Amino acid sequence: MHAYSVTDPVWFKLQQSEQETHEAKGVILGDFCIQCHSPIAALTNAITDHKNLTPEVISTLPPQIQEGVTCDVCHSTTHLPESTDIQTAEQNFETADFKLYLDGTRYSIIDDPQDNSFHKSEFHEGYDQSDFCRNCHNLTVNGMDAEVTNFEWEGTSFEAMGSECQTCHMPTYEGYAAEGGPLRENLHRHYFPGVGTSIVAGSENNGLLSAITEILDGSAEVNFFEPIADTVLSNESLKIKIIVSNNAGHHFPSGVTFTRQLWLEVNVSIDGDTIFQSGHLNENGDIYDFYTDPDRIVDPQLNVFNTVLYDAQGDSGIMNVSVEDMVWMNDYTLPVSGSRTVNYIIDLPTVPPEGGSSLDISARLRFRSFPPFLLRHINLNEEVDRLLIWDIDQISTSVVFQ
Ligand code: HEC
Ligand code: HEC
Ligand code: HEC
Ligand code: HEC
């Protein structure tokens, strides 16, 4: 996803629309978005017309810019800057701080690097620490949390146990770091899996898909909070309490939590006939959250674990409010080392069946990077079909209904 940070069609569309909306309010965003998504473009002032920045424009620029968060961005880093805070009052949006030392040396944590003819290689401390990721993965707006993966991780048992960002996102393997170099046991995978995948036509996503499957395996758990009675009676309502627990090193989801969808799908059936469903998809692939069903008629008991942004006018949601305008955020994510418990109350048929029927209850936790309606809203209609849903955990049980 680092290599994809200025290939992403969603990024281009949102970057352009943010430039336009802010310009209409008299605010120049300038390099605000590009600074983290292609730091070398920002550092070299390569973008002059931000409003008309398209993949075609980027493709005329040097490869280090096209590659977004590329090798050189991370491996020329010599100092670890503080987190990024956007001060909107001063209308100074360009505040990420990169300390890249560009004298032809590349730094990392190997203390006996192999000589090569491309660049000098040197050991530098800090590459195995979470702080290394902080200035891009910790964004506050006027001191308010917006995308704060590092803050979420700080002070947790993960930090105490030495589980850094790299521990989970850059697992080790044995191999060669350079041609002619020694076999090393402590190399690091660079897939940086989370939830995102390329939705550009023809993308292979190479090893990323299996890296995501691996990191999501066991990342959250779904359980019945209390056992359901063996027998339920007609005329009663069925109460289901489900607990969803988080095993990731930060909130789940994290980062751009306002565009993520993590939700519970629940299905209850009697002898195979569905009598209740929540978290199911409509014909467009959307869940019935307040964006697609403002009055919450179809799926009033739906549980989505993400955030909702509010601006100073009280508007809410990703269609109306961007991070730079937010003054408040409602946080429904799964807290780090924590859980959320949710309830469903389901009316059962009033007429008892003849003999005992089987009442089946199932629930699964589903996750995707964007809701389809957001992609359609920015005219990425074809790309909707390439959005993936990751099923993280599921439970089911059967009881007698009579
Ligand atoms: C120069 C800025 C920068 C630095 C430094 C950086 N990242 Fe990122 N990272 C990004 C951007 C921008 C994206 C989003 C790219 C996209 O999705 O288009 C991203 C995406 C990711 C993702 C994928 C998230 C998803 O939704 O799938 C992971 C995981 C990640 N970064 C982890 C890390 C870790 C761990 C470090 C530190 C070792 C790190 N990053 C350092 C800018 C950075
Ligand atoms: C204990 C393992 C673990 C640690 C430590 C960890 N992560 Fe993650 N990370 C995960 C898992 C699992 C996911 C997928 C679930 C999620 O999105 O929260 C994830 C997802 C992400 C994502 C995508 C979030 C989203 O929902 O869009 C980013 C970005 C990320 N991590 C960055 C980081 C950074 C930066 C750090 C260090 C401050 C870090 N991670 C530490 C396990 C970990
Ligand atoms: C987002 C930042 C980031 C990007 C982009 C990145 N790296 Fe790394 N790289 C790291 C970090 C952090 C480590 C050390 C991880 C640790 O020690 O826990 C590392 C380690 C390495 C090492 C040392 C051997 C190893 O595997 O530990 C080499 C070599 C390397 N990277 C090469 C590259 C190349 C080549 C690219 C581009 C194709 C690249 N890196 C892109 C952050 C990055
Ligand atoms: C402080 C650094 C920073 C700034 C500034 C920033 N981003 Fe990001 N952006 C990130 C990181 C880190 C991620 C990955 C977080 C995650 O996956 O949850 C990301 C993810 C995204 C994604 C999701 C990509 C995907 O495929 O999942 C989009 C779209 C995006 N940013 C657009 C923008 C726009 C538009 C702006 C300007 C208004 C902007 N960003 C400014 C760091 C930044």
XYZ file of C-alpha atoms and ligand atoms in Angstrom:
574
model
C 0.000 0.000 0.000
C 3.015 2.310 0.455
C 3.924 1.794 -3.207
C 0.274 2.438 -4.091
C -0.116 5.697 -2.168
C -0.120 7.852 -5.325
C -1.586 5.227 -7.638
C -4.790 4.874 -5.644
C -7.726 6.239 -7.704
C -9.607 6.994 -4.468
C -6.726 9.163 -3.300
C -6.690 11.187 -6.538
C -10.437 11.803 -6.444
C -10.495 12.802 -2.785
C -7.343 14.920 -3.106
C -8.920 16.888 -5.934
C -12.253 17.348 -4.227
C -10.548 18.467 -0.989
C -8.544 21.042 -2.940
C -11.726 22.354 -4.547
C -13.832 22.479 -1.378
C -11.093 24.260 0.530
C -10.376 26.728 -2.237
C -14.073 27.629 -2.262
C -13.649 28.552 1.420
C -10.510 30.570 0.684
C -8.086 27.970 2.093
C -5.174 26.700 0.030
C -4.412 23.072 0.913
C -1.323 22.882 -1.284
C 0.885 19.918 -0.445
C -1.252 18.841 2.510
C -2.268 15.475 1.052
C 0.799 14.767 -1.050
C 3.234 15.275 1.845
C 2.553 11.858 3.412
C 1.434 10.067 0.262
C 4.539 11.047 -1.757
C 6.958 12.893 0.541
C 9.540 13.354 -2.220
C 7.000 15.241 -4.343
C 6.434 17.593 -1.408
C 10.118 17.982 -0.509
C 11.029 18.849 -4.101
C 7.966 21.089 -4.674
C 7.162 18.975 -7.723
C 3.412 19.604 -7.725
C 2.359 23.033 -8.958
C -1.293 22.522 -9.850
C -2.773 20.461 -7.003
C -6.335 20.853 -8.210
C -5.567 19.121 -11.474
C -3.306 16.440 -10.058
C -4.131 13.159 -11.847
C -2.373 9.813 -12.353
C -1.337 11.142 -15.791
C 0.449 14.142 -14.230
C 2.183 11.936 -11.646
C 3.342 9.563 -14.406
C 5.441 12.377 -15.963
C 7.382 12.916 -12.691
C 10.503 11.067 -11.425
C 10.049 7.457 -10.226
C 10.786 8.363 -6.580
C 7.639 10.528 -6.704
C 5.484 7.994 -8.569
C 6.402 5.314 -6.054
C 4.831 7.315 -3.219
C 6.108 6.111 0.146
C 9.093 4.578 -1.580
C 12.303 2.887 -0.396
C 14.205 6.199 -0.316
C 11.631 7.901 1.903
C 12.087 5.380 4.684
C 15.710 4.443 4.124
C 17.080 8.028 3.986
C 15.486 8.837 7.335
C 18.018 9.844 9.986
C 15.840 11.565 12.593
C 12.447 10.621 13.920
C 10.153 13.624 13.837
C 7.190 14.282 16.110
C 3.623 13.438 15.124
C 1.909 15.617 12.558
C -0.539 18.201 13.869
C -2.507 20.303 11.407
C -3.149 23.859 12.606
C -6.185 24.960 10.684
C -6.434 28.378 12.363
C -3.187 29.460 10.757
C -4.343 27.799 7.555
C -0.979 26.086 7.483
C -1.757 22.605 6.299
C 1.718 21.452 5.358
C 3.145 20.306 8.642
C 4.534 16.767 8.265
C 8.223 16.894 9.082
C 10.615 14.644 7.184
C 14.289 14.525 8.054
C 15.762 12.745 5.039
C 19.511 12.773 4.640
C 20.206 12.533 0.938
C 23.955 12.060 0.591
C 23.705 8.733 -1.223
C 23.664 6.595 1.926
C 20.772 4.270 2.743
C 20.151 3.419 6.387
C 18.558 0.437 8.107
C 19.060 -1.911 11.050
C 21.680 -4.192 9.448
C 24.955 -3.550 11.315
C 27.224 -5.368 8.829
C 25.785 -4.333 5.448
C 27.177 -5.808 2.238
C 29.061 -3.273 0.063
C 27.377 -2.587 -3.259
C 27.835 -0.270 -6.221
C 24.464 1.509 -5.848
C 24.711 3.294 -2.509
C 26.557 3.321 0.788
C 24.734 1.307 3.457
C 24.837 2.165 7.119
C 23.299 0.967 10.356
C 20.910 3.452 11.961
C 19.064 2.942 15.203
C 15.317 3.379 15.396
C 14.244 1.417 12.325
C 12.769 -1.316 14.497
C 10.758 1.126 16.658
C 7.142 2.288 16.312
C 8.328 5.906 16.415
C 9.664 5.340 12.912
C 6.094 5.253 11.578
C 4.782 8.098 13.696
C 4.894 11.218 11.575
C 2.737 9.665 8.859
C 0.595 7.360 10.999
C -0.290 9.911 13.671
C -2.272 12.870 12.438
C -4.076 15.300 14.719
C -6.036 18.365 13.668
C -5.608 21.258 16.112
C -4.533 18.672 18.673
C -7.640 16.520 18.119
C -7.241 12.885 17.195
C -7.916 12.215 13.526
C -5.800 9.220 12.426
C -3.752 8.268 15.472
C -2.547 4.675 15.171
C 0.638 5.459 17.145
C -1.215 7.149 20.018
C -3.573 4.158 20.172
C -0.596 1.810 20.471
C 1.363 3.903 23.010
C 0.965 2.820 26.611
C -0.594 -0.550 25.713
C 0.550 -4.009 26.781
C 1.851 -4.353 23.193
C 4.317 -1.540 23.808
C 5.220 -3.033 27.205
C 5.892 -6.435 25.594
C 8.070 -4.893 22.863
C 5.505 -5.495 20.148
C 6.272 -2.591 17.796
C 4.477 -1.742 14.540
C 7.177 -3.689 12.695
C 6.608 -6.832 14.821
C 3.170 -7.354 13.282
C 3.457 -5.462 9.987
C 6.992 -6.531 8.999
C 7.325 -10.170 10.093
C 10.798 -11.694 9.834
C 12.055 -14.292 7.377
C 15.362 -15.840 6.418
C 17.041 -14.786 3.198
C 19.466 -12.417 1.476
C 19.245 -8.636 1.844
C 21.648 -8.029 -1.040
C 23.232 -10.014 -3.841
C 26.423 -11.648 -2.608
C 25.536 -10.909 1.003
C 25.291 -13.454 3.809
C 22.202 -15.522 4.607
C 20.372 -13.580 7.316
C 17.714 -14.822 9.706
C 16.277 -11.452 10.547
C 14.989 -9.869 7.339
C 11.632 -8.113 7.256
C 8.698 -8.551 4.899
C 7.664 -5.264 3.278
C 4.007 -6.023 2.390
C 2.724 -3.834 5.261
C -0.646 -5.633 5.314
C -3.712 -4.038 6.896
C -6.948 -4.073 4.933
C -6.223 -2.122 1.749
C -5.550 -3.636 -1.677
C -5.149 -2.051 -5.086
C -8.446 -1.556 -6.918
C -6.781 -0.449 -10.152
C -7.748 -2.646 -13.133
C -5.283 -5.481 -13.713
C -3.629 -5.263 -10.265
C -2.290 -8.558 -9.016
C -1.733 -7.496 -5.398
C 0.988 -10.180 -5.510
C 1.846 -11.432 -2.011
C -0.260 -8.768 -0.298
C -3.469 -10.807 -0.243
C -1.946 -13.699 1.682
C -0.139 -11.252 4.002
C -3.526 -9.651 4.800
C -5.116 -13.063 5.377
C -2.300 -13.828 7.799
C -2.463 -10.601 9.799
C -6.272 -10.681 10.006
C -6.311 -14.292 11.177
C -7.123 -14.077 14.889
C -7.033 -10.249 14.825
C -10.526 -10.080 16.367
C -12.904 -12.592 17.939
C -16.665 -12.942 17.998
C -18.356 -14.801 20.871
C -21.777 -15.141 22.456
C -21.520 -13.085 25.639
C -23.812 -15.456 27.498
C -25.102 -18.880 26.496
C -28.428 -18.930 24.694
C -31.136 -21.096 26.334
C -31.499 -24.605 24.804
C -35.131 -23.940 24.037
C -36.880 -20.730 23.029
C -40.636 -20.329 22.933
C -42.943 -18.763 20.374
C -44.377 -15.438 21.495
C -41.119 -14.548 23.233
C -38.374 -12.419 21.867
C -34.950 -13.838 21.396
C -32.139 -11.867 23.013
C -28.643 -12.333 21.668
C -25.647 -10.676 23.247
C -22.419 -10.801 21.249
C -18.961 -9.684 22.323
C -16.405 -8.614 19.724
C -12.823 -8.438 21.006
C -9.791 -6.822 19.447
C -6.324 -8.432 19.262
C -4.645 -5.820 17.014
C -1.964 -3.515 18.463
C -4.261 -0.476 18.162
C -7.956 0.222 17.629
C -9.734 -1.910 15.065
C -10.105 -0.408 12.554
C -7.346 2.190 12.876
C -6.011 5.058 10.736
C -8.676 6.266 8.311
C -11.402 4.770 10.519
C -14.114 6.999 8.988
C -13.851 5.258 5.582
C -13.478 1.729 6.961
C -16.365 -0.681 7.442
C -16.100 -3.323 10.148
C -19.500 -4.797 10.901
C -21.413 -7.745 12.290
C -23.615 -9.802 10.033
C -26.215 -11.729 12.004
C -28.639 -14.282 10.656
C -31.428 -16.146 12.463
C -33.489 -18.823 10.756
C -36.112 -21.396 11.672
C -35.858 -24.658 9.769
C -33.864 -22.851 7.100
C -36.200 -19.860 6.667
C -34.564 -16.570 7.614
C -36.588 -14.658 10.224
C -34.006 -11.991 11.008
C -30.949 -10.527 9.363
C -28.615 -7.644 10.106
C -25.454 -6.509 8.356
C -26.579 -8.015 5.047
C -25.833 -6.270 1.744
C -28.277 -4.567 -0.598
C -28.156 -5.019 -4.389
C -25.357 -2.399 -4.570
C -23.222 -4.246 -2.056
C -23.874 -1.654 0.677
C -24.925 -2.321 4.258
C -27.957 -0.432 5.555
C -26.086 2.096 7.701
C -27.209 5.712 8.056
C -25.559 6.625 4.770
C -27.717 4.296 2.657
C -30.775 4.185 4.945
C -30.885 7.521 6.843
C -34.011 6.597 8.828
C -32.546 3.219 9.745
C -35.708 1.355 8.715
C -34.315 -1.754 7.041
C -31.619 -2.682 9.556
C -32.157 -0.701 12.772
C -30.029 -3.083 14.869
C -26.958 -2.900 12.601
C -23.581 -2.599 14.375
C -20.726 -0.923 12.495
C -17.425 -0.374 14.281
C -15.857 2.743 12.772
C -15.897 6.495 13.370
C -18.204 9.278 12.264
C -16.803 12.791 11.820
C -18.722 15.979 12.652
C -17.899 19.513 11.536
C -18.599 22.863 13.232
C -21.981 23.136 11.467
C -23.058 19.779 12.904
C -22.851 17.981 9.587
C -21.648 14.422 9.838
C -20.291 11.526 7.838
C -17.669 11.035 5.146
C -19.863 12.463 2.397
C -19.975 15.870 4.111
C -17.068 16.181 6.507
C -13.365 15.711 5.890
C -10.654 15.252 8.505
C -9.444 18.860 8.178
C -12.929 20.157 9.031
C -13.746 17.828 11.863
C -14.378 19.274 15.305
C -15.723 16.061 16.803
C -15.568 12.336 16.135
C -17.895 9.596 17.395
C -15.745 6.560 17.988
C -17.355 3.122 17.597
C -14.090 1.272 16.829
C -13.007 -1.726 18.917
C -10.635 -0.285 21.525
C -7.104 -1.672 21.779
C -6.927 -4.689 24.153
C -10.683 -4.256 24.561
C -14.043 -5.245 23.196
C -17.563 -4.099 22.464
C -20.723 -5.922 23.485
C -23.801 -5.580 21.323
C -27.388 -6.769 21.706
C -29.981 -8.000 19.265
C -33.637 -8.425 20.156
C -35.533 -10.564 17.694
C -39.274 -11.158 17.592
C -40.116 -14.822 17.162
C -43.204 -16.159 15.382
C -46.238 -16.111 17.675
C -47.555 -19.461 16.495
C -45.622 -22.454 17.821
C -44.534 -25.006 15.225
C -45.858 -28.549 15.375
C -43.161 -30.391 17.283
C -39.789 -28.728 17.861
C -38.169 -26.694 15.130
C -34.507 -25.827 14.808
C -33.612 -22.198 15.323
C -30.185 -21.383 13.936
C -28.202 -18.303 14.870
C -25.013 -17.245 13.128
C -22.839 -14.145 13.217
C -19.691 -13.088 11.426
C -17.407 -10.082 11.590
C -16.740 -8.551 8.173
C -14.211 -5.871 7.170
C -13.523 -3.784 4.079
C -11.611 -0.636 3.275
C -14.380 1.399 1.619
C -18.148 1.308 1.363
C -19.251 0.870 -2.269
C -21.431 4.011 -2.069
C -18.315 6.130 -1.476
C -16.646 4.797 -4.622
C -19.807 5.341 -6.678
C -20.098 8.868 -5.238
C -16.658 9.706 -6.674
C -17.441 7.975 -9.982
C -15.322 4.882 -9.439
C -18.100 2.532 -10.534
C -16.016 -0.222 -12.073
C -13.668 -0.274 -9.081
C -16.557 -1.242 -6.759
C -16.348 -4.819 -8.054
C -12.707 -5.035 -6.968
C -13.390 -4.155 -3.327
C -12.707 -7.140 -1.123
C -14.543 -8.165 2.046
C -12.473 -9.971 4.676
C -14.350 -12.315 7.020
C -12.528 -12.259 10.313
C -14.396 -14.556 12.678
C -17.755 -16.285 12.937
C -19.927 -18.188 15.391
C -23.118 -20.192 15.166
C -25.433 -22.179 17.382
C -28.734 -24.041 17.146
C -31.521 -24.190 19.708
C -34.978 -25.740 19.806
C -37.908 -23.482 18.987
C -41.298 -24.575 20.211
C 6.199 8.741 4.641
C 4.972 8.410 5.321
C 4.818 7.006 5.896
C 5.685 6.327 6.733
C 7.028 6.786 7.282
C 5.028 5.072 7.038
N 3.814 4.992 6.385
Fe 2.544 3.410 6.411
N 1.325 4.370 5.056
C 1.515 5.658 4.590
C 0.449 5.982 3.668
C 0.273 7.310 2.954
C -0.378 4.832 3.570
C -1.649 4.669 2.750
C -1.337 4.290 1.359
C -2.589 3.958 0.584
O -3.405 3.190 1.090
O -2.756 4.461 -0.529
C 0.225 3.833 4.447
C -0.275 2.537 4.602
C 0.197 1.639 5.547
C -0.377 0.348 5.802
C -1.533 -0.278 5.030
C -2.824 0.083 5.686
C -4.024 -0.541 5.043
O -5.077 0.072 5.099
O -3.940 -1.641 4.511
C 0.315 -0.207 6.846
C 0.045 -1.532 7.505
C 1.354 0.730 7.206
N 1.263 1.839 6.396
C 2.273 0.524 8.221
C 3.401 1.318 8.419
C 4.455 0.998 9.351
C 4.480 -0.218 10.243
C 5.382 2.006 9.253
C 6.686 2.149 10.009
C 7.637 1.051 9.868
C 4.907 2.950 8.253
N 3.705 2.493 7.786
C 5.562 4.102 7.881
C 2.550 6.522 4.937
C 3.655 6.167 5.688
C -0.103 -6.862 17.688
C 0.004 -6.657 16.273
C -0.016 -5.245 15.741
C 0.768 -4.172 16.124
C 1.795 -4.103 17.252
C 0.438 -3.085 15.230
N -0.518 -3.483 14.337
Fe -1.302 -2.392 12.848
N -2.642 -3.862 12.430
C -2.696 -5.084 13.051
C -3.865 -5.797 12.600
C -4.302 -7.180 13.044
C -4.518 -4.950 11.676
C -5.841 -5.197 10.953
C -6.964 -4.698 11.863
C -7.105 -3.202 11.895
O -7.345 -2.608 10.844
O -6.987 -2.601 12.993
C -3.715 -3.751 11.581
C -4.020 -2.675 10.763
C -3.216 -1.554 10.602
C -3.460 -0.487 9.670
C -4.686 -0.383 8.781
C -5.795 0.149 9.667
C -7.133 0.314 9.029
O -8.105 -0.204 9.631
O -7.234 0.969 8.001
C -2.458 0.429 9.815
C -2.297 1.723 9.059
C -1.573 -0.066 10.845
N -2.066 -1.271 11.312
C -0.419 0.573 11.283
C 0.236 0.228 12.482
C 1.204 1.071 13.146
C 1.674 2.416 12.628
C 1.579 0.416 14.287
C 2.515 0.897 15.381
C 2.131 2.123 16.066
C 0.866 -0.858 14.309
N 0.050 -0.918 13.213
C 1.011 -1.829 15.281
C -1.792 -5.571 13.964
C -0.840 -4.796 14.625
C 7.457 2.560 5.167
C 8.874 2.522 5.326
C 9.686 1.579 4.473
C 9.676 1.467 3.104
C 8.805 2.199 2.115
C 10.713 0.525 2.771
N 11.311 0.059 3.916
Fe 12.872 -1.255 4.033
N 12.724 -1.265 6.042
C 11.897 -0.453 6.784
C 12.086 -0.738 8.187
C 11.329 -0.044 9.317
C 13.064 -1.759 8.285
C 13.589 -2.416 9.565
C 12.521 -3.289 10.217
C 12.913 -3.770 11.591
O 14.112 -3.842 11.901
O 12.026 -4.102 12.394
C 13.467 -2.038 6.904
C 14.468 -2.957 6.548
C 15.013 -3.015 5.282
C 16.239 -3.705 4.937
C 17.135 -4.437 5.900
C 16.877 -5.918 5.825
C 15.584 -6.306 6.461
O 14.761 -6.894 5.738
O 15.393 -6.012 7.635
C 16.422 -3.560 3.588
C 17.558 -4.107 2.745
C 15.311 -2.780 3.077
N 14.480 -2.457 4.129
C 15.142 -2.433 1.762
C 14.026 -1.761 1.263
C 13.748 -1.570 -0.156
C 14.628 -2.022 -1.297
C 12.580 -0.868 -0.240
C 11.800 -0.450 -1.466
C 11.453 -1.522 -2.387
C 12.154 -0.601 1.126
N 13.040 -1.178 1.997
C 11.031 0.144 1.478
C 11.021 0.490 6.301
C 10.716 0.683 4.965
C 0.019 12.822 8.174
C 0.084 12.085 6.955
C -1.114 12.078 6.007
C -1.752 13.153 5.444
C -1.456 14.621 5.657
C -2.786 12.596 4.581
N -2.770 11.228 4.625
Fe -3.994 9.951 3.637
N -3.238 8.394 4.656
C -2.180 8.461 5.531
C -1.957 7.156 6.101
C -0.868 6.799 7.103
C -2.953 6.301 5.566
C -3.179 4.828 5.879
C -4.115 4.709 7.069
C -4.953 3.477 7.055
O -4.784 2.613 6.194
O -5.848 3.376 7.915
C -3.732 7.123 4.650
C -4.788 6.632 3.882
C -5.496 7.375 2.966
C -6.517 6.850 2.101
C -7.000 5.416 2.071
C -6.250 4.665 1.063
C -6.674 3.224 0.931
O -6.564 2.698 -0.195
O -7.095 2.632 1.897
C -6.972 7.879 1.326
C -8.027 7.827 0.230
C -6.235 9.068 1.730
N -5.351 8.721 2.738
C -6.432 10.339 1.208
C -5.841 11.476 1.730
C -6.218 12.820 1.333
C -7.264 13.168 0.279
C -5.472 13.670 2.091
C -5.520 15.181 2.100
C -6.828 15.754 2.406
C -4.597 12.867 2.943
N -4.866 11.535 2.689
C -3.655 13.382 3.822
C -1.404 9.577 5.812
C -1.761 10.871 5.487
